[in-house]
Every structure is written in C-alpha cells, then in structure tokens.
Coordinates of C-alpha atoms in Angstrom, one line a residue:
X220 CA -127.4 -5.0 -119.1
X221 CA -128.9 -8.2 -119.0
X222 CA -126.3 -9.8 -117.9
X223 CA -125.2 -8.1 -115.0
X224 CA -128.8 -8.2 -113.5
X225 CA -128.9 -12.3 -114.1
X226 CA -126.6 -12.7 -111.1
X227 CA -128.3 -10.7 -108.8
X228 CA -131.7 -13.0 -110.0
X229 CA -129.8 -16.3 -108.8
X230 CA -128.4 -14.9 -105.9
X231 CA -131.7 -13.9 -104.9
X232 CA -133.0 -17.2 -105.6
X233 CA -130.1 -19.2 -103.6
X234 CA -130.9 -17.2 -100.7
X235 CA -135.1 -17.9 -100.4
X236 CA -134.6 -21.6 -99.4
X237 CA -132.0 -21.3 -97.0
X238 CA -134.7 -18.5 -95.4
X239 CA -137.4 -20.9 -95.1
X240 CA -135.1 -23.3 -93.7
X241 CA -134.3 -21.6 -90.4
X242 CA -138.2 -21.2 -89.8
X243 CA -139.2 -24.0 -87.4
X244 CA -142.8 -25.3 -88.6
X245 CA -146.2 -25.3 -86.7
X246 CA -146.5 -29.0 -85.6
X247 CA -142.6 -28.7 -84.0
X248 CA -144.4 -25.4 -82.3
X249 CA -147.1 -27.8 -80.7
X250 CA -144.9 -30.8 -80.1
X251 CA -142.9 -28.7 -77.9
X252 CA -145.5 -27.1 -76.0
X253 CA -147.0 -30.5 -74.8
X254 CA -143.7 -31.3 -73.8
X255 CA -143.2 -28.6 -71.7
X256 CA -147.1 -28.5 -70.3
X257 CA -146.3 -32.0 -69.3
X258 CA -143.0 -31.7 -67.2
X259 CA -144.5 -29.0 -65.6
X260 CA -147.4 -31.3 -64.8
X261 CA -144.9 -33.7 -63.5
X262 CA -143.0 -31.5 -61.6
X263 CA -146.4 -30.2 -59.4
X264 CA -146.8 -33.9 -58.9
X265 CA -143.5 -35.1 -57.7
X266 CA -143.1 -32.3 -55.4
X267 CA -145.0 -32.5 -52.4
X268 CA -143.8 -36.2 -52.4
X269 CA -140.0 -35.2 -52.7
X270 CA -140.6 -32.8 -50.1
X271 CA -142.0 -35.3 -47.8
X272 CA -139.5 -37.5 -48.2
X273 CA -136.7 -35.0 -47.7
X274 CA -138.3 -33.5 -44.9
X275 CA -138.5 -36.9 -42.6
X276 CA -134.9 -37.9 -44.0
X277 CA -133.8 -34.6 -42.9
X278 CA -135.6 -34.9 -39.6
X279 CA -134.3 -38.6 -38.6
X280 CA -130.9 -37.0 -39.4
X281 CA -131.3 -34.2 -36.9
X282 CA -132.6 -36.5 -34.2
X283 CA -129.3 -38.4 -33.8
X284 CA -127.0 -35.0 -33.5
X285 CA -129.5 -32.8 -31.8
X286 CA -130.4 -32.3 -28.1
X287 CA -133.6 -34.7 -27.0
X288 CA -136.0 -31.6 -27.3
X289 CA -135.8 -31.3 -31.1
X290 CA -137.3 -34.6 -31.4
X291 CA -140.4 -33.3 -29.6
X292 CA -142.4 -32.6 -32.4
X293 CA -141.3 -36.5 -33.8
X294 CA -142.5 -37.9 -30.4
X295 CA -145.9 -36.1 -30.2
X296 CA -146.6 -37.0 -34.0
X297 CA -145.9 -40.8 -32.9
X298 CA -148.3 -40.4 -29.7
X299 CA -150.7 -41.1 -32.0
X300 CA -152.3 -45.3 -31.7
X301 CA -153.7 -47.6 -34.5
X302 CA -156.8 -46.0 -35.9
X303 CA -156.0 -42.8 -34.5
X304 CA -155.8 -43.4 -30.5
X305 CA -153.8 -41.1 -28.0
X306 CA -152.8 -43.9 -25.5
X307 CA -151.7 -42.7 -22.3
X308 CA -151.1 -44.5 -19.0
X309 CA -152.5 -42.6 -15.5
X310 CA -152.3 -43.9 -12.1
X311 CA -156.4 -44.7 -11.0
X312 CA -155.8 -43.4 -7.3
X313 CA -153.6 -41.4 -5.3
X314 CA -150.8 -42.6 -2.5
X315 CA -151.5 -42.6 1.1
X316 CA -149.4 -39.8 2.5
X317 CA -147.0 -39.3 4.2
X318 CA -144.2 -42.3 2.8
X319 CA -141.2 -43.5 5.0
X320 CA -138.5 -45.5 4.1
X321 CA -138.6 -49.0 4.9
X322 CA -142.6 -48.8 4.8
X323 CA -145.6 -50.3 2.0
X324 CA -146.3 -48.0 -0.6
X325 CA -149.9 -48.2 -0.8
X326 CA -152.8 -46.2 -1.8
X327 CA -155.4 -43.8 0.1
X328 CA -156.7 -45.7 2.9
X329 CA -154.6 -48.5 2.7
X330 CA -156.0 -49.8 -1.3
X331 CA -154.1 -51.0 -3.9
X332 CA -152.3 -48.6 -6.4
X333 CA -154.1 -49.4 -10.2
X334 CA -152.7 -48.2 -13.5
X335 CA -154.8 -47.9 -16.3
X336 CA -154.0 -47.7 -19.9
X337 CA -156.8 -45.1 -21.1
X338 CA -157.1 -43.5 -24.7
X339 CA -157.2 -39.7 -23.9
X340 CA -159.4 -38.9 -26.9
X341 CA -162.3 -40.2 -25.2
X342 CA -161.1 -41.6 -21.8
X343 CA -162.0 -45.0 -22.2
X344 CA -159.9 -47.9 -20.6
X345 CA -157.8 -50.1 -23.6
X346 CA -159.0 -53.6 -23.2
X347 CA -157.6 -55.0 -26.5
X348 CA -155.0 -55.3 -28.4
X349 CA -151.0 -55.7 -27.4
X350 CA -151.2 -52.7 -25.5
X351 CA -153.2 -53.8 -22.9
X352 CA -151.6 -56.4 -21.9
X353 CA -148.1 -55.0 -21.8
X354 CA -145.3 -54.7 -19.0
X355 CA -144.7 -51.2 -17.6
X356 CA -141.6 -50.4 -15.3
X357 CA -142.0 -48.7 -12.1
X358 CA -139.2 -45.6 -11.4
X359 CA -138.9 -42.8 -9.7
X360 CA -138.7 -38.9 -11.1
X361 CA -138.0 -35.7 -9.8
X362 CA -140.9 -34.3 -8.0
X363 CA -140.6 -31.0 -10.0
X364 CA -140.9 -32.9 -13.1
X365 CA -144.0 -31.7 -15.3
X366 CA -144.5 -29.8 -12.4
X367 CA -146.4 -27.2 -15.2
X368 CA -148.9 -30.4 -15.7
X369 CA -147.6 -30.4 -19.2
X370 CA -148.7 -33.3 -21.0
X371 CA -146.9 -33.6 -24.0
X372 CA -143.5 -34.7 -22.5
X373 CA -141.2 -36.5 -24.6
X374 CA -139.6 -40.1 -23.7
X375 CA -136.7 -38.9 -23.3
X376 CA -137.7 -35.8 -21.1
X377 CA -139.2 -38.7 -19.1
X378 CA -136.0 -40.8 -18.8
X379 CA -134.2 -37.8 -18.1
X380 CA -136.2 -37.0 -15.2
X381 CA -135.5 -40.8 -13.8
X382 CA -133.4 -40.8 -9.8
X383 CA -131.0 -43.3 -9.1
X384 CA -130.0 -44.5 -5.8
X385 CA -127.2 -42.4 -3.9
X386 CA -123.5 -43.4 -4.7
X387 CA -123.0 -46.4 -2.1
X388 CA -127.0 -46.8 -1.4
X389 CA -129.4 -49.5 -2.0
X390 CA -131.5 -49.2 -4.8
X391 CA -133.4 -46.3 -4.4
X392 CA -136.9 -47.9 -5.0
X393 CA -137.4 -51.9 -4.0
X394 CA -139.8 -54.8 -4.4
X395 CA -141.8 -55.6 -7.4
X396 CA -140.5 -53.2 -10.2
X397 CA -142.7 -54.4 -12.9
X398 CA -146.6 -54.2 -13.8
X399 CA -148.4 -56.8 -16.4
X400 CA -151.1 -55.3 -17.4
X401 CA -154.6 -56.9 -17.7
X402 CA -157.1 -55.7 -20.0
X403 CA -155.6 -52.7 -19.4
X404 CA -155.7 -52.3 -16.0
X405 CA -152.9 -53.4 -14.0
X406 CA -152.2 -53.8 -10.0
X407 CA -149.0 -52.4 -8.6
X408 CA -147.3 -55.2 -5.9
X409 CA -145.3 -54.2 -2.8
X410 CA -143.2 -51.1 -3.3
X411 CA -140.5 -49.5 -0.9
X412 CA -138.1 -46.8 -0.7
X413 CA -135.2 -47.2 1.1
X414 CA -133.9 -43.7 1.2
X415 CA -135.2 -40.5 2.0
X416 CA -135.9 -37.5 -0.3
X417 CA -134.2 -34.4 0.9
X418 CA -130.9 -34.9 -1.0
X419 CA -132.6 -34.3 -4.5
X420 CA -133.1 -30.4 -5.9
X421 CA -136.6 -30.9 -5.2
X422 CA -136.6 -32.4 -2.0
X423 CA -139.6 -34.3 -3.7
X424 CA -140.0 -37.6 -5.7
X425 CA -142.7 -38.9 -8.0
X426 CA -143.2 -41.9 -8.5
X427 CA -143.3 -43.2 -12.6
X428 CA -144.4 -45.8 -15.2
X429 CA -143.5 -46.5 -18.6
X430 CA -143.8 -49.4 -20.9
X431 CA -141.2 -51.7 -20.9
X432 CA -138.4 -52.2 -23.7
X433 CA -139.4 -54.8 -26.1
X434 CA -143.0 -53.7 -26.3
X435 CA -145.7 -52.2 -28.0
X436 CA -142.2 -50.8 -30.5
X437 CA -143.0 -48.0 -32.6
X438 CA -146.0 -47.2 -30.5
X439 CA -146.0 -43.9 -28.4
X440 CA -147.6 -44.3 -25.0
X441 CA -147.4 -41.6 -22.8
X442 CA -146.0 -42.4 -19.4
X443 CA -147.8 -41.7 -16.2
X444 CA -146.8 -40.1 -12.7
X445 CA -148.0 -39.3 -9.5
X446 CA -147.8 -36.2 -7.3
X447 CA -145.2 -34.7 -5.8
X448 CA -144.8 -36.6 -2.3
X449 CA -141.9 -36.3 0.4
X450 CA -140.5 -39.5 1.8
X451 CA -139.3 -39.2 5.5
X452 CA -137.0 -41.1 7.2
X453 CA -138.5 -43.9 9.4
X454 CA -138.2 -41.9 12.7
X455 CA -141.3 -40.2 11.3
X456 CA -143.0 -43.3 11.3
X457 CA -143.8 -43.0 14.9
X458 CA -145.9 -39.8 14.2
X459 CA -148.2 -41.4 11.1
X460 CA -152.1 -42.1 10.7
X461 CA -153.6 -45.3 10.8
X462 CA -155.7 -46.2 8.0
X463 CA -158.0 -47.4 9.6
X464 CA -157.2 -46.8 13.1
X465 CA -158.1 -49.1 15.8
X466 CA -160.0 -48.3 18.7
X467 CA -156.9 -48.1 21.4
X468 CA -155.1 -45.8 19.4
X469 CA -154.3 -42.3 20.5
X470 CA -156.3 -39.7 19.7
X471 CA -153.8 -38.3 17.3
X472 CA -153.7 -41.0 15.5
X473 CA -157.0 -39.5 13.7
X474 CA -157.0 -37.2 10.5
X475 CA -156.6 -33.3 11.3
X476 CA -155.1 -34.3 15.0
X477 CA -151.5 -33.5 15.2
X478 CA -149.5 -34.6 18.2
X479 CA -149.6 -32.5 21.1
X480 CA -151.4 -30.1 18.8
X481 CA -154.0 -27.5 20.1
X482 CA -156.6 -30.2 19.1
X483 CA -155.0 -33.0 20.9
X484 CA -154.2 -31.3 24.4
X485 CA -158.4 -29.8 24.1
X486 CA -159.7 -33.5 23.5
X487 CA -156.9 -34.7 26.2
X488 CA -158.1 -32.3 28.9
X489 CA -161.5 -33.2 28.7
X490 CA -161.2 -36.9 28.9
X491 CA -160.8 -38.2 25.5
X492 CA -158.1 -39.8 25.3
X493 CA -158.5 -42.5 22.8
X494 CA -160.3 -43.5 19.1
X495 CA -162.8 -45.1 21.2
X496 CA -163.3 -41.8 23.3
X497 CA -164.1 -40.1 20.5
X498 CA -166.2 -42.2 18.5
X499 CA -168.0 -42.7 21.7
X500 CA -168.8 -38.7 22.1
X501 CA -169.4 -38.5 18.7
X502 CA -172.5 -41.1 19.2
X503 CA -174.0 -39.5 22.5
X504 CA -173.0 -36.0 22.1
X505 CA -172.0 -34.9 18.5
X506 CA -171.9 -31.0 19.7
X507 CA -170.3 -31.1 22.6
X508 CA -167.4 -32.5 21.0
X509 CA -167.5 -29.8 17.9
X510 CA -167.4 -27.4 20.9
X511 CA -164.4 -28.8 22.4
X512 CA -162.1 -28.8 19.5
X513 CA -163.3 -25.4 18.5
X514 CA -163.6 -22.8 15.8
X515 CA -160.2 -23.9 15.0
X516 CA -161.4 -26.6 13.3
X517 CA -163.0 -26.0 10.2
X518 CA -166.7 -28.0 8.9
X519 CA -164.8 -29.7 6.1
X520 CA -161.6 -30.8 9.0
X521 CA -164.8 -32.1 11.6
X522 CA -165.9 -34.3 8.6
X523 CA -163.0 -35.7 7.4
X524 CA -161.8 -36.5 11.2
X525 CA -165.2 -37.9 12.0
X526 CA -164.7 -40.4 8.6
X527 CA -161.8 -41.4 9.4
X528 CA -163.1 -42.1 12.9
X529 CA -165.5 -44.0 11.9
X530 CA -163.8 -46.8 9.6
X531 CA -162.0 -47.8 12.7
X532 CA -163.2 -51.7 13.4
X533 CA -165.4 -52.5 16.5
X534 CA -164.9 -55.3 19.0
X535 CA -167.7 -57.3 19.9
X536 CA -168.4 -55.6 23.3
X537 CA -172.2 -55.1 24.1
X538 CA -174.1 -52.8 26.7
X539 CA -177.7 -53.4 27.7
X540 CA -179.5 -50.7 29.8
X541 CA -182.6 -51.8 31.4
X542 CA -185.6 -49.7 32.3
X543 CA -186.2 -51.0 35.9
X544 CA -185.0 -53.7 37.9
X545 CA -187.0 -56.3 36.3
X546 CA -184.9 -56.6 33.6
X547 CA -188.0 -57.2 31.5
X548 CA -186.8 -54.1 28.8
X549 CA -183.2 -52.9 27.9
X550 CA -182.0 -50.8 25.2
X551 CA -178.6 -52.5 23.2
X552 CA -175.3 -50.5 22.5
X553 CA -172.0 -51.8 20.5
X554 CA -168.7 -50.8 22.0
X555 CA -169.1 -47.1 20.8
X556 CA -172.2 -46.6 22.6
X557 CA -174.5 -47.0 19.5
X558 CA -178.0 -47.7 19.6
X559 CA -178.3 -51.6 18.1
X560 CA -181.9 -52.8 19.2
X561 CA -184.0 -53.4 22.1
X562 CA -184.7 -56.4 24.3
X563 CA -187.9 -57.7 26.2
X564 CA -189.0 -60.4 28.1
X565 CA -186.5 -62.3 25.8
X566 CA -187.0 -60.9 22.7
X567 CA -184.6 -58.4 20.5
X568 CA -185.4 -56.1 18.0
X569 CA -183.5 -54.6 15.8
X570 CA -184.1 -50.6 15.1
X571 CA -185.0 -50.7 11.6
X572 CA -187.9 -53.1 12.3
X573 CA -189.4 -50.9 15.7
X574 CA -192.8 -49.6 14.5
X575 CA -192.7 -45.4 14.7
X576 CA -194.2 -45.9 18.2
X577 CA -191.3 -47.9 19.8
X578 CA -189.1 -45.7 18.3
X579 CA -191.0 -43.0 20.2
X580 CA -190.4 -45.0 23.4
X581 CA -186.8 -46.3 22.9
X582 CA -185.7 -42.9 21.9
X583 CA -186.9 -41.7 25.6
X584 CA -184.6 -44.4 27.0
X585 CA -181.7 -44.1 25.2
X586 CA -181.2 -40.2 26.8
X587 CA -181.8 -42.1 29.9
X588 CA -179.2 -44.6 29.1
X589 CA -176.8 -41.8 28.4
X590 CA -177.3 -40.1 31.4
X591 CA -177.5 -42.8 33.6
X592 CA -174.3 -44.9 32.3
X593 CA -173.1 -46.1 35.5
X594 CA -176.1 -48.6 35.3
X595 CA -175.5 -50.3 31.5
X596 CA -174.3 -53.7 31.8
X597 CA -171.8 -54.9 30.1
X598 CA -171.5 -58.0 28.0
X599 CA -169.1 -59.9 26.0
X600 CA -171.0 -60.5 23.0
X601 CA -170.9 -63.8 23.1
X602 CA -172.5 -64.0 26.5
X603 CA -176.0 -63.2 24.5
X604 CA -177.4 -66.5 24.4
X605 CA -180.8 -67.4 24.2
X606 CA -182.8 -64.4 23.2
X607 CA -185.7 -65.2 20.7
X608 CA -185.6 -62.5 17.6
X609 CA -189.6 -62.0 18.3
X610 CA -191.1 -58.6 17.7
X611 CA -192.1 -57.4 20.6
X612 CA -195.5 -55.9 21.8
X613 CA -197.0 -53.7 23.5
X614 CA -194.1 -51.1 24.1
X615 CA -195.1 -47.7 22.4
X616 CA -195.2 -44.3 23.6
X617 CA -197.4 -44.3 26.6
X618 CA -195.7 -47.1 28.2
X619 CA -194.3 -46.2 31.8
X620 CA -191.2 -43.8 31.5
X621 CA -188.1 -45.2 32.6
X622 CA -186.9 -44.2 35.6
X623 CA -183.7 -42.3 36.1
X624 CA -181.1 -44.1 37.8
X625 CA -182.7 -47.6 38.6
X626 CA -181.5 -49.6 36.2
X627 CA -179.0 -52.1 38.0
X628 CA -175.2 -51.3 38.5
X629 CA -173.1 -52.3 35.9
X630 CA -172.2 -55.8 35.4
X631 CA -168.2 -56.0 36.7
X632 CA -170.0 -54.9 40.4
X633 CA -172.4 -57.8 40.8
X634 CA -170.1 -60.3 39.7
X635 CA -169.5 -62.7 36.5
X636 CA -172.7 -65.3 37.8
X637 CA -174.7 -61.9 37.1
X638 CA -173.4 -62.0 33.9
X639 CA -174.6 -65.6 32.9
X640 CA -178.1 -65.0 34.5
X641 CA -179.0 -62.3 31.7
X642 CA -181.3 -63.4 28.7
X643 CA -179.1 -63.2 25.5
X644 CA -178.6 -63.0 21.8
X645 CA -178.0 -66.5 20.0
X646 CA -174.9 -66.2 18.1
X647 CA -176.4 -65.9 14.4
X648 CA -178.4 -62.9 15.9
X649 CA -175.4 -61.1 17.5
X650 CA -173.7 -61.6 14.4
X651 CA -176.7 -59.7 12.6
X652 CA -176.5 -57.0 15.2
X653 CA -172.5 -56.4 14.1
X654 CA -173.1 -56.7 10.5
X655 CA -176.6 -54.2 11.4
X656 CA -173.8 -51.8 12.9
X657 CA -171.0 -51.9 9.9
X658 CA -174.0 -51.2 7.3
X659 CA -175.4 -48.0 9.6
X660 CA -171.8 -46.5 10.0
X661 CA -170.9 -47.1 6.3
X662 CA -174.5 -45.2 5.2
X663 CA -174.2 -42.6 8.3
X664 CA -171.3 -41.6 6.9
X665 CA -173.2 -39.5 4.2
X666 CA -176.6 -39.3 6.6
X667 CA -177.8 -38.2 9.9
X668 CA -178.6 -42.0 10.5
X669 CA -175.6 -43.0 12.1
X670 CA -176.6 -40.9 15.5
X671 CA -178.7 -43.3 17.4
X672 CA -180.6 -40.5 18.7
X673 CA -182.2 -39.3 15.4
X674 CA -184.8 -42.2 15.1
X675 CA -187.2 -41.1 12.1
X676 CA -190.5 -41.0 14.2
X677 CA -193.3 -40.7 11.8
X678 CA -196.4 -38.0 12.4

C-alpha cells in the first residue's frame, strides 16, 4: 500500500514548483505599473503638440489645392503685427467728386489724398518700424467690392477684386503708381484714369492700396479703399464744380446749383448771375437771397453752398462810400461788398479796433451805403495811397446822420483824375485790410461775423 501512494507523493511534489513559477511576483506588478502611468503621462504630453503640428501641416497643404477662401482663417490669424498689432492701411480723406478721365485725382476741395498706416487696436498712426516706411501700390477694384464694409478680407479676395485696363486700352489708372511711406503717413502724387467706368458690373470703381511685393514678408497688413465713385467721360468735365471757384464763374459752378436747374434759372432771373453776384447778396442781404432760391433748398444745402461760396479768392477791388460831399468820412468795402474799415480826414480804421460807439455810427452808414450804391467809388486797391492808420475821433453815435443819396457818383463818371485825388491806404495797410478780410470769412464761416451788418455794439 505504501508503495502505490509514494508516487502520487512525488507527483504532487513535481507539480508545486512549476505552480509557483507561473505566478508573476509583486515588484514585476509595480515595475509594470510605472511603466504604463508613465507612457500615459507621455502620451497627454505629446499630444496637443502633435496635434498642432499636424493641424498647420494639414492646413498649408489645403491652401495650395483649395479655392482662396479656405485660406481665410490663415490670413486673418497672420493680420496680427509684432507684439500683437492689427496693422491696417486707410485712406485719411475722401476724393473730390465727380472724377473724369484725363483729369487730377485729388482730394475734397482740391487737398492731397494721405494714407496712413494705423494699428486698428487702438487707432494710432505706426511711426516705427519697417512698416512704416514701406511702398504701397496704387490699383483699382470693383466698386462693389467689400461693398458689406467687411473688414476682414483676404489678400487674395483683394487681388481678385483688382480692374485691368480694357483689351486694346491704355492702362486703366496712370501717373505715379507707387506710395513711400513716411512715418507712416504717405502722400499720394498725380493720379489719372484714362477710361471711364460704365463697362464694369458695377459701373463703379474704387480706388486701392496694398503693400508692395518684397516688403514687410510674412506680415499681414490689411489693404485700404475708398468709396465707391463713378468716373465720367471728359464731356462731363464741362458741367463740374470748382474747388474753389473764382469770382467770374457761373453761378452753377457753386455746390447744390445744377445747370439750368430750378436754382439756377431763380438766381438767373433775378440778377445773379455770377459767384460774385452771390457772394455779394449774401453780404448785403443774406434773406432775400434764401427767399429767392426757396423752400426747395434745404438749411443744410444753403450752408454748404454759402461755404463753398465763400472760399472763392477776392481781387483787390475796393469801394469807399462817403457820408457827404466833403469826403471827410467813408465807409470801406472789398469786391464782395464787405464792410473792411472806415476812413476820415485821412485816417482808416479797421472794424475790430472801432470803439462800440463808432460801430453804432458806421453801422447807420453802411445801410446807407447799401441803399445808395450808385454813389460808392470805386478804387483799384492800389490807388489807396497815403492814408495814415490813425484812430479816429470824435465819430460816435450822435454824430450827423448821413444823408441819403449825397455821397458823390461813382468814380468811372468823374473821370480817372478823380480817382487820384482821393486820400488812400499805403500799401502795407491795404495789404492788412485783405489779410483782415481772408481771416473774417475763414471765422464767419462758423459765426454770424462774417455779415458786415452785425457789428457787436455793446450796452
């Protein structure tokens, strides 16, 4: 019996280490955990960066077989300037409308068109730095470009939106194509179009800049454009505004005052027929003229037709209008009929330095003047020689009214010897008197002071 049991013993035995063999032991337990913790640890490490990394690689592959408007989001990303700046170009003032082939480009009122390099994040001007002394390109676009005012355009959107000349026409644009720019601010030169604008969709064109190839690379700036603006053909020249306009020009030629318009044909038939007409009625007789041109003409037209009016450049015609025959006191007008200074017994003074008396006085004899004109002398300016710039005495509000109607005919009646008998201005003094006049009409044009007949007479 004992034997057969002995066998099953060693089998038994044989078996238990082969057991405990295929049990793995505690420390191999913990060596493998750390292993594992760490390549996990590793992998949250690495992956943002590999997903980085595949995302731009993946993006910069798309951008060369993709349509321009996928790489929107990779154009507004690289907007973005050293130390965060959004750098932006913008045109500082607006074009002098209407354009015609053949003629300046130029700004409002005849200025010069400025483009500034701003940073839109706060709207400051870029003076330093390579950017702000870069070359731009001048070009034209579609007038319904960004006609949403979207902002964000891409550079290519902008290229796209670039007008060539017609098939067998000039370039479209000519003259100086190119802008430096100076501490960020650069002046455009002499600009023409050559062709007019009703052959594109829009019938429109804008005018563009962008910086040129070769600078500022790898550095989004934003382009700049104007307005919408239609050029006309030449022809239509004969029908434009003149900025300023001179005194000899037509009527029309003024802001709000079309040709042959219901305006123009009211001023024609009642006598006012030039600049000079009107600038004239404005100074004497500000309402009557409002009345004349009508409800149709709205407050904010009247005043943008009198400004214009009145940056229009004098001549150095003079009129004198005396009180009596003596001769001993006049009143002075420029060319417009505007109230300069007064003369007597060979002295001038000029209205801001009449004491609130005088004023009293020469304001009495100015509507005298005005409805007496037949009887103001006219001078040449230049004729005034000899006049002392005394102040003068004695003239205040209870001295003798002038008289209507005595003063002495005009000048051209009694022959040029009259002319050279009169006491005059010297020449520095007339000079004062023009410069007097160009600061009055430049500070009327925000006050009632440029009316000669509202004198500020004190209590």
């Amino acid at each position: 019996m004992a034997r057969e049991k002995r066998p099953l013993e060693d089998s038994t035995k044989d078996s238990m280490p082969e057991e405990k063999r295929q049990r793995p032991a505690l420390a191999n337990v913990i060596v493998e955990a750390v292993k594992m913790d760490n390549i996990q640890k590793l992998c949250s490490t690495l992956e943002p960066l590999l997903r980085r990394v595949v995302g731009e690689e993946v993006e910069r592959a798309l951008a060369r077989f993709t349509p321009p408007k996928v790489g929107v989001r990779s154009s507004l990303k690289r907007i973005q300037g050293p130390d965060h700046r959004s750098l932006r170009l913008q045109f500082r003032n607006k074009l002098a409308l209407p354009l015609f082939t053949g003629s300046k480009v130029e700004g409002e009122q005849g200025s010069t068109i400025h483009v500034v390099l701003v940073d839109a994040n706060n709207g400051q001007v870029v003076t330093a730095g390579p950017e702000a002394v870069a070359k731009l390109d001048l070009v034209v676009l579609e007038g319904d470009f960004a006609a949403d005012d979207e902002e964000n355009w891409s550079q290519e959107e902008f290229e796209n939106a670039e007008v060539r000349e017609r098939d067998g026409k000039r370039p479209l644009l000519t003259g100086d194509l190119t802008v430096i720019l100076k501490d960020g601010v650069g002046a455009l030169g002499e600009l023409t179009f050559t062709d007019n604008s009703s052959w594109i969709r829009s019938r429109k064109f804008r005018l563009g800049v962008k910086i040129s190839s070769g600078f500022c690379e790898g550095l989004r700036i934003r382009e700049a454009k104007t307005e919408a603006f239609t050029v006309k053909d030449h022809r239509g020249e004969l029908y434009k505004k003149h900025y300023p306009p001179a005194l000899g020009d037509e009527v029309w030629r003024l802001d709000k005052i079309g040709k042959d318009g219901a305006f123009h044909k009211r001023l024609n038939q009642s006598g006012i027929q030039t600049v000079e007409d009107f600038l004239r009625l404005v100074v004497m007789d500000p309402q009557r003229l409002r009345n004349i041109l009508g409800n149709g003409m709205s407050n904010k037209m009247w005043e943008g037709t009198v400004e214009h009016a009145k940056t229009c450049v004098l001549s150095g015609k003079l009129y004198v209008y005396y009180a009596d025959d003596k001769q001993n006191i006049g009143v002075i007008f420029n060319n417009i009929f505007q109230l300069m200074g007064l003369i007597a017994d060979g002295s001038y003074m000029s209205v801001d330095s009449l004491s609130d008396n005088e004023k009293v006085y020469v304001d009495k004899l100015v509507k005298v003047a005005y409805e007496n004109w037949e009887s103001v002398v006219e001078y040449d300016g230049e004729a005034l020689i000899g006049v002392q710039p005394y102040p003068v005495k004695g003239i205040d509000s209870h001295t003798e009214e002038p008289i209507n109607g005595t003063g002495p005919r005009n000048a051209y009646t009694q022959g040029p010897s009259h002319v050279q008998q009169q006491a005059a201005l010297p020449s520095s003094q007339s000079g004062a008197m023009h410069q007097q006049h160009s600061s009055t009409s430049s500070s009327g044009a925000t006050g009632s002071g440029w009316y000669p007949l509202r004198l500020n007479v004190g209590p």
